[in-house]
Backbone as XML, in Angstrom:
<?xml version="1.0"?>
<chain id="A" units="angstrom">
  <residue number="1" name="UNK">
    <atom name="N" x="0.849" y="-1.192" z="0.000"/>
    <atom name="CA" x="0.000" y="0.000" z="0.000"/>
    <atom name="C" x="0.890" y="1.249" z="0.000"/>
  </residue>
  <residue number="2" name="UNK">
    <atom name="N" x="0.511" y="1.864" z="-0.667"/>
    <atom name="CA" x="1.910" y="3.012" z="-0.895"/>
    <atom name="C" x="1.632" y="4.344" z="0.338"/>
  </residue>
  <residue number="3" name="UNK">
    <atom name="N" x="2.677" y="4.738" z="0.703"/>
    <atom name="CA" x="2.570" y="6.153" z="1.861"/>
    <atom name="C" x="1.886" y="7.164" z="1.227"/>
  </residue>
  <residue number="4" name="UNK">
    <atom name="N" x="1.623" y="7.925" z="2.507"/>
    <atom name="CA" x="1.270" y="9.659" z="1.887"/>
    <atom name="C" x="2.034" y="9.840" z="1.000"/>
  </residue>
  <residue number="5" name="UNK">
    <atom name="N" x="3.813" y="9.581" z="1.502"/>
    <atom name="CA" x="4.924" y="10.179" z="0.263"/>
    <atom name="C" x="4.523" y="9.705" z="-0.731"/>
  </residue>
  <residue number="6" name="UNK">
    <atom name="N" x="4.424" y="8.427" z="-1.085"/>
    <atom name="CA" x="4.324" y="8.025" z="-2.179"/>
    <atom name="C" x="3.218" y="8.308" z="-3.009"/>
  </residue>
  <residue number="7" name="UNK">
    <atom name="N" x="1.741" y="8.352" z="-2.363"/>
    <atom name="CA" x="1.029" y="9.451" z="-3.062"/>
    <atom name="C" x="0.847" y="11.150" z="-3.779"/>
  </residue>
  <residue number="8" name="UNK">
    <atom name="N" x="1.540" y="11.285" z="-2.498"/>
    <atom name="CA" x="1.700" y="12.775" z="-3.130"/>
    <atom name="C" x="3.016" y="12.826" z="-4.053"/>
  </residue>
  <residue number="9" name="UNK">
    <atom name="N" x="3.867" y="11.899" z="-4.350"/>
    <atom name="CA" x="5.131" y="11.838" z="-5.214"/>
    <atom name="C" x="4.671" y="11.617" z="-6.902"/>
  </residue>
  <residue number="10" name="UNK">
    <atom name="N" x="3.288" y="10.661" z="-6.511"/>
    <atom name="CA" x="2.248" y="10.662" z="-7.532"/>
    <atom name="C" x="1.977" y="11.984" z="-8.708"/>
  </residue>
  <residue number="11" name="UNK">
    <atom name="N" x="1.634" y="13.096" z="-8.173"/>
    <atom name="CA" x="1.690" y="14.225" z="-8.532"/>
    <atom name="C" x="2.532" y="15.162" z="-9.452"/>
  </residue>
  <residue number="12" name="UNK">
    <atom name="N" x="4.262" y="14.626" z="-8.590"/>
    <atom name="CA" x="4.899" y="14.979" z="-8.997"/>
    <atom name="C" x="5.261" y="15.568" z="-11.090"/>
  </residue>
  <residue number="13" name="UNK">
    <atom name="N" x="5.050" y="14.243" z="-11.713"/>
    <atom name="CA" x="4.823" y="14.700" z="-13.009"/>
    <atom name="C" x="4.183" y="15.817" z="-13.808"/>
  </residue>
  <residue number="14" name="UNK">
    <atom name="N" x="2.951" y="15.479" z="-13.050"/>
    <atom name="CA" x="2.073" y="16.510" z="-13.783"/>
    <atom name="C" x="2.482" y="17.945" z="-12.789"/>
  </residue>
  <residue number="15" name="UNK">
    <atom name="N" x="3.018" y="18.404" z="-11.501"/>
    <atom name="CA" x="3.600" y="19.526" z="-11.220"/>
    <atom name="C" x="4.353" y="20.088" z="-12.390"/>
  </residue>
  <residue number="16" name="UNK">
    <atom name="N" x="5.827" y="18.986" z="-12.603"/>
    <atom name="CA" x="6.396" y="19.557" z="-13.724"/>
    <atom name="C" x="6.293" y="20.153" z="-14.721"/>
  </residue>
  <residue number="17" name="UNK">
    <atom name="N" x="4.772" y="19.189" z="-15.355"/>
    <atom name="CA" x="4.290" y="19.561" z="-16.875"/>
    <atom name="C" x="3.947" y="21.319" z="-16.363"/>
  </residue>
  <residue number="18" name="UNK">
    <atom name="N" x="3.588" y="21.209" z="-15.650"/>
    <atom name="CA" x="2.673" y="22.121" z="-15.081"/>
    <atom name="C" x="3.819" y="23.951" z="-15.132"/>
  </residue>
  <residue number="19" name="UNK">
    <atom name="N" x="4.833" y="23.240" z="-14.455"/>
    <atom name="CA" x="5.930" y="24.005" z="-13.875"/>
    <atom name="C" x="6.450" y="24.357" z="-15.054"/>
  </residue>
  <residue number="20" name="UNK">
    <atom name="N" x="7.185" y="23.794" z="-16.245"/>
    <atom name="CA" x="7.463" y="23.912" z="-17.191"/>
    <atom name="C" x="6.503" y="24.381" z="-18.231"/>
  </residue>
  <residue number="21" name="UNK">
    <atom name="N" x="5.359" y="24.716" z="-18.015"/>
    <atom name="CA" x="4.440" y="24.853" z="-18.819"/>
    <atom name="C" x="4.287" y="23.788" z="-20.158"/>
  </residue>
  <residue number="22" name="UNK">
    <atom name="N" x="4.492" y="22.557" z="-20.115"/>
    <atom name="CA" x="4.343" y="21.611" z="-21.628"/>
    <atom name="C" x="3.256" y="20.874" z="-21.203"/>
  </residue>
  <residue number="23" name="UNK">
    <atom name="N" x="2.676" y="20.206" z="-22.364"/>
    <atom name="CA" x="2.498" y="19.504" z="-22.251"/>
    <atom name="C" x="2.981" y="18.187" z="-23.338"/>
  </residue>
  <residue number="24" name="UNK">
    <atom name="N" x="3.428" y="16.913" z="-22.485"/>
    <atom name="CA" x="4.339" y="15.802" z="-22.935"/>
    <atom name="C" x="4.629" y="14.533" z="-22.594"/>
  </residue>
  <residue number="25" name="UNK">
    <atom name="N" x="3.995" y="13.459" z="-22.970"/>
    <atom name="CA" x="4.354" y="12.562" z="-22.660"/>
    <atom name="C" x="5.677" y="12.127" z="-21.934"/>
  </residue>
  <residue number="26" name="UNK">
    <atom name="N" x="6.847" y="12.868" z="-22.312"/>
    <atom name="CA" x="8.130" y="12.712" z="-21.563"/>
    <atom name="C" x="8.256" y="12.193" z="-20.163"/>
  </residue>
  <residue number="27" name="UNK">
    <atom name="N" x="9.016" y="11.941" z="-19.906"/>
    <atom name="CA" x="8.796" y="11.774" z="-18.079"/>
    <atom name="C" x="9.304" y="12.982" z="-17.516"/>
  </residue>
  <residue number="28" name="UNK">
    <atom name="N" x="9.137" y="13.381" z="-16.036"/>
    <atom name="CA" x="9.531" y="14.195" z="-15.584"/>
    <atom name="C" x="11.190" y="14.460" z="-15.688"/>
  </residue>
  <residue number="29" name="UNK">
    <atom name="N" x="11.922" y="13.345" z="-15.904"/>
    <atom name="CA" x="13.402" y="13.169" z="-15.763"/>
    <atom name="C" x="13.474" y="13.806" z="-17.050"/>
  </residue>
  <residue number="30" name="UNK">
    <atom name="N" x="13.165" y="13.764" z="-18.133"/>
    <atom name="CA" x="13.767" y="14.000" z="-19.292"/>
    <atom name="C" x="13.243" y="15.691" z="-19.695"/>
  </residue>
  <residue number="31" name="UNK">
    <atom name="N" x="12.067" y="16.382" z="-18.768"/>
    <atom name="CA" x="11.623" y="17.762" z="-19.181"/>
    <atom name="C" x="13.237" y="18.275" z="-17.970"/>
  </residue>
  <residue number="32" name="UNK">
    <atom name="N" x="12.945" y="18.072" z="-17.177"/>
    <atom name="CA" x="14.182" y="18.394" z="-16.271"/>
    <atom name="C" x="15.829" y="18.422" z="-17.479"/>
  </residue>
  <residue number="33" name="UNK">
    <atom name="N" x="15.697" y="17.751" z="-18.006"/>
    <atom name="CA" x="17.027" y="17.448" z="-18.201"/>
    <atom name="C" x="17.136" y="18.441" z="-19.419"/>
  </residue>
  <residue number="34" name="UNK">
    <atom name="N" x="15.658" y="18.436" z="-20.335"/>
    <atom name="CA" x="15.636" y="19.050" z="-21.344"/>
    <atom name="C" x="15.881" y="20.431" z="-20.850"/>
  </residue>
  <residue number="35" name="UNK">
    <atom name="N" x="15.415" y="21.254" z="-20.021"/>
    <atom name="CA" x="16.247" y="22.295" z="-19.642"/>
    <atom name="C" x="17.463" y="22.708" z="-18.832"/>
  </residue>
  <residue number="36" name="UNK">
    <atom name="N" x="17.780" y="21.761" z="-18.607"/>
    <atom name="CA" x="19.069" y="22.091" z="-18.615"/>
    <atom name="C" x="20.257" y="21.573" z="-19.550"/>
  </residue>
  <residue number="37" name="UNK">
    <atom name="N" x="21.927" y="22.400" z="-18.792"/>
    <atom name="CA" x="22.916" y="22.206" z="-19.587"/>
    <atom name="C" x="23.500" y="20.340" z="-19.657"/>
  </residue>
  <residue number="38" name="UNK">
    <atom name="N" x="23.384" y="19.514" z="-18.976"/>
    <atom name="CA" x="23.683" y="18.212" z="-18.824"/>
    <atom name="C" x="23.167" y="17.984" z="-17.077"/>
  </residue>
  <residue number="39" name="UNK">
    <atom name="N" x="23.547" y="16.926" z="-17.230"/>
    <atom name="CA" x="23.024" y="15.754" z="-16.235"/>
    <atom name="C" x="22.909" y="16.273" z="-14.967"/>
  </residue>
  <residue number="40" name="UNK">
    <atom name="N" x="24.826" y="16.755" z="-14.700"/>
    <atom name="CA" x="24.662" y="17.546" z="-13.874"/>
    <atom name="C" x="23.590" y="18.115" z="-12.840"/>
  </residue>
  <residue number="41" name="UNK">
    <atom name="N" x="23.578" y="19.104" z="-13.737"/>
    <atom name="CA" x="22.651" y="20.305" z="-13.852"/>
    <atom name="C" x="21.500" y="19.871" z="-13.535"/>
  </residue>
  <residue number="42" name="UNK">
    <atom name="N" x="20.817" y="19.100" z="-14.168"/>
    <atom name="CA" x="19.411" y="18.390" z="-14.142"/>
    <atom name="C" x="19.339" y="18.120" z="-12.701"/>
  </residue>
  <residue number="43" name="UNK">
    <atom name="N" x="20.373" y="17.480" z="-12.370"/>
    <atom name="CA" x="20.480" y="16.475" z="-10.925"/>
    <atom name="C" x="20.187" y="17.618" z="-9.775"/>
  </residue>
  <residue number="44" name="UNK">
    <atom name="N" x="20.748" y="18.647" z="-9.991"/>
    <atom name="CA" x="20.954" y="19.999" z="-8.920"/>
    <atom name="C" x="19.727" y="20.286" z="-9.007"/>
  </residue>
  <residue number="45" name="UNK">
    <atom name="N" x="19.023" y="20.494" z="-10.528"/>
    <atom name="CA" x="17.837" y="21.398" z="-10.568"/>
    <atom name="C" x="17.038" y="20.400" z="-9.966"/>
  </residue>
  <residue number="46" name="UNK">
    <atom name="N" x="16.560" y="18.806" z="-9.953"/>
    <atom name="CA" x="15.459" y="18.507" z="-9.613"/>
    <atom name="C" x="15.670" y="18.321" z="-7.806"/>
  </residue>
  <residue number="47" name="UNK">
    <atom name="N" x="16.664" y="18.432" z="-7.382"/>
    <atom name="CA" x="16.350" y="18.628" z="-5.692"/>
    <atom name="C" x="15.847" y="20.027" z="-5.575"/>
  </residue>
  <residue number="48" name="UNK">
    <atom name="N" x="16.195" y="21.094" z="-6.170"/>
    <atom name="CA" x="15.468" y="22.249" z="-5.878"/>
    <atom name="C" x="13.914" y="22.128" z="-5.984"/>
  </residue>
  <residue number="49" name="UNK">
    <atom name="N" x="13.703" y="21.627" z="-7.521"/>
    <atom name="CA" x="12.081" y="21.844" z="-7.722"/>
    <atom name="C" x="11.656" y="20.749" z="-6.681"/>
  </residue>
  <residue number="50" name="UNK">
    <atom name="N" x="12.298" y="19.227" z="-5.954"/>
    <atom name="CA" x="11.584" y="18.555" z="-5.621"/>
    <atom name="C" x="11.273" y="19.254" z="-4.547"/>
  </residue>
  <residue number="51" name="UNK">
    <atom name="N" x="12.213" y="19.916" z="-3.719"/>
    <atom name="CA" x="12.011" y="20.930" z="-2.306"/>
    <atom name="C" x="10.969" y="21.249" z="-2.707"/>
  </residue>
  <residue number="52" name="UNK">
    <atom name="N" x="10.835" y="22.371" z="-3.285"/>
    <atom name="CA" x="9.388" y="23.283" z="-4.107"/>
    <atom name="C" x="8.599" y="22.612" z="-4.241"/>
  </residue>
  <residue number="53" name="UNK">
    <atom name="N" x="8.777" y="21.533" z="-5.043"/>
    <atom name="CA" x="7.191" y="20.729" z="-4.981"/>
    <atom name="C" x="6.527" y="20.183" z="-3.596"/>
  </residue>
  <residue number="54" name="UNK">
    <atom name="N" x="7.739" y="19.821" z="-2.474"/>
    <atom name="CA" x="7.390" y="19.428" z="-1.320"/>
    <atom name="C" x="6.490" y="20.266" z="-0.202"/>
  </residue>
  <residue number="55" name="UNK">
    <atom name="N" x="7.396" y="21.600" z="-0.958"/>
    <atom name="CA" x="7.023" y="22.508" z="0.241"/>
    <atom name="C" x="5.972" y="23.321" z="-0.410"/>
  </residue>
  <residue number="56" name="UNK">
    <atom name="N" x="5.376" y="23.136" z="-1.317"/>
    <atom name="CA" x="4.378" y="23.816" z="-2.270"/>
    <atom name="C" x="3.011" y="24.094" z="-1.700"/>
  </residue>
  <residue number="57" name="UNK">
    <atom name="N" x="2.542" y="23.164" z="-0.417"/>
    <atom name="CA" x="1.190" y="24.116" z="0.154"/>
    <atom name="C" x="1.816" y="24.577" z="1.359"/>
  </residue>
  <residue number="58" name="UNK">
    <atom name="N" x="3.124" y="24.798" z="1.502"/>
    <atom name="CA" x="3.201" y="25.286" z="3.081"/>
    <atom name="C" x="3.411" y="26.691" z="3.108"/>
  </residue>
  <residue number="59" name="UNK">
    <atom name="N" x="2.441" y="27.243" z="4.272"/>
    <atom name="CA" x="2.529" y="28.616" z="4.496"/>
    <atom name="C" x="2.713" y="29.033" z="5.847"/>
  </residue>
  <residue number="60" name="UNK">
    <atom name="N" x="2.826" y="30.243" z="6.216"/>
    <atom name="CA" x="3.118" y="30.655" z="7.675"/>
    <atom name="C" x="2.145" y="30.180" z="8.390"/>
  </residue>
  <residue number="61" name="UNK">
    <atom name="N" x="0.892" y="29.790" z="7.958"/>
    <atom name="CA" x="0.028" y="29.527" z="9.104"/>
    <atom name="C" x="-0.422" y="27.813" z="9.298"/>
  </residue>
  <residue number="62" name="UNK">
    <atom name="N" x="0.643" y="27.309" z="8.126"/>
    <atom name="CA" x="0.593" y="25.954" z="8.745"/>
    <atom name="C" x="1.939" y="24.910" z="9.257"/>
  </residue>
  <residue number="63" name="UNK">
    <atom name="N" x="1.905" y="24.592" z="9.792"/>
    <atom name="CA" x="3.065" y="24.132" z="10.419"/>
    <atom name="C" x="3.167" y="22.424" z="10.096"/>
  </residue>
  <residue number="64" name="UNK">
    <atom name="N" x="4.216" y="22.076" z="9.958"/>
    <atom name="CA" x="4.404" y="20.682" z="9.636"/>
    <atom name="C" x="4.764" y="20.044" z="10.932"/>
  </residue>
  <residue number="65" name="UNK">
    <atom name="N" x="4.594" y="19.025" z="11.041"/>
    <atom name="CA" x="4.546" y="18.272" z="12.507"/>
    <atom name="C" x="5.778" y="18.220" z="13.370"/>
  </residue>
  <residue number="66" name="UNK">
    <atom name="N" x="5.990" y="19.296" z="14.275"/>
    <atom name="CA" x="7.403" y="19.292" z="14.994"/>
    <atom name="C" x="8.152" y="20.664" z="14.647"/>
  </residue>
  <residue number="67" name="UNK">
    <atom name="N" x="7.530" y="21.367" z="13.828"/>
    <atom name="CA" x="8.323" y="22.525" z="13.906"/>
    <atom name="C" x="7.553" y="23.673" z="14.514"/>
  </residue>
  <residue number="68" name="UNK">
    <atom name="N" x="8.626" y="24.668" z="15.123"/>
    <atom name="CA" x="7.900" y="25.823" z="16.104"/>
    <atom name="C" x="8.043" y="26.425" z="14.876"/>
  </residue>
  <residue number="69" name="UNK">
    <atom name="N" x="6.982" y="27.665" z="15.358"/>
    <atom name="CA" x="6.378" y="28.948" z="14.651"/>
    <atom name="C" x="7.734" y="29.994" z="15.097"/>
  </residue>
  <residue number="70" name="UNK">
    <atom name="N" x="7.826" y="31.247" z="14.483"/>
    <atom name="CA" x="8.927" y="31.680" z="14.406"/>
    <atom name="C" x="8.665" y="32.573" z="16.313"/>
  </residue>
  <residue number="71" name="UNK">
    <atom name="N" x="7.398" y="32.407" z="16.690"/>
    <atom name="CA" x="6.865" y="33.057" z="18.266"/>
    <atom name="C" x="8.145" y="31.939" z="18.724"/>
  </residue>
  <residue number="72" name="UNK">
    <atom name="N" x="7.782" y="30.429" z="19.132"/>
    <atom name="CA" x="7.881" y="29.484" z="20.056"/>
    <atom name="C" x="9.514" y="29.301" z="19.944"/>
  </residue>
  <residue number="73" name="UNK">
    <atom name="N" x="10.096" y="29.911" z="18.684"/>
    <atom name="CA" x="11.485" y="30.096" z="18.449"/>
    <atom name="C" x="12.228" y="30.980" z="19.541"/>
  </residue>
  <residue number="74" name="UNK">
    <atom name="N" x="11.735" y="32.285" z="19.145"/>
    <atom name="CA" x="11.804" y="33.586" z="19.877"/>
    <atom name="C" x="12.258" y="33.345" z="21.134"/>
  </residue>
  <residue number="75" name="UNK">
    <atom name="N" x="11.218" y="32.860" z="21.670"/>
    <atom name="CA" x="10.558" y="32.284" z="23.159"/>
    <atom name="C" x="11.933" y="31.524" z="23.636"/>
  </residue>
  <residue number="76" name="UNK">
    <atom name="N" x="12.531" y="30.602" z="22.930"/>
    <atom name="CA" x="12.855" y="29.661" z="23.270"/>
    <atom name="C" x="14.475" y="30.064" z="23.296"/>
  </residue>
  <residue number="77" name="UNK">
    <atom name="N" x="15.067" y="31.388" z="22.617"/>
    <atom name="CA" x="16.067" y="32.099" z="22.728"/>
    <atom name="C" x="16.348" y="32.745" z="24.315"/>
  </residue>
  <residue number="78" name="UNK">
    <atom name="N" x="15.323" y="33.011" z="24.470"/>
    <atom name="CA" x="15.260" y="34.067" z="25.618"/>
    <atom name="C" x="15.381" y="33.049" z="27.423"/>
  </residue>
</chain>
């Protein structure tokens, strides 16, 4: 039975198409790669977008499980 991750990793493709604006049968590996300069490159760029795609509904007012708000930070300096 596959995880949340693995569901929401589901997605992932069509983000890309999305992100890249195409639309393409390609896989996500190969629109990645298609913009960039080589492999490299590709490799660097898709941990960035995967961050981005990860962190893509998170906002200041929601918190992911275990992290303080920038208050409980503050707080926790003092």
């Amino acid at each position: 039975m596959p995880t949340k991750q693995d569901r929401d990793f589901m997605e992932f493709p069509e983000w890309i198409r999305k992100k890249f604006n195409v639309q393409t049968s390609q896989s996500w590996a190969n629109i990645i790669l298609f913009y960039c300069e080589d492999e490299t490159q590709a490799l660097d760029r898709f941990f960035e977008l995967l961050d981005e795609f990860i962190n893509r509904h998170s906002s200041t007012d929601t918190l992911r499980e275990g992290e303080l708000d920038i208050g409980e930070k503050l707080q926790a300096h003092h």
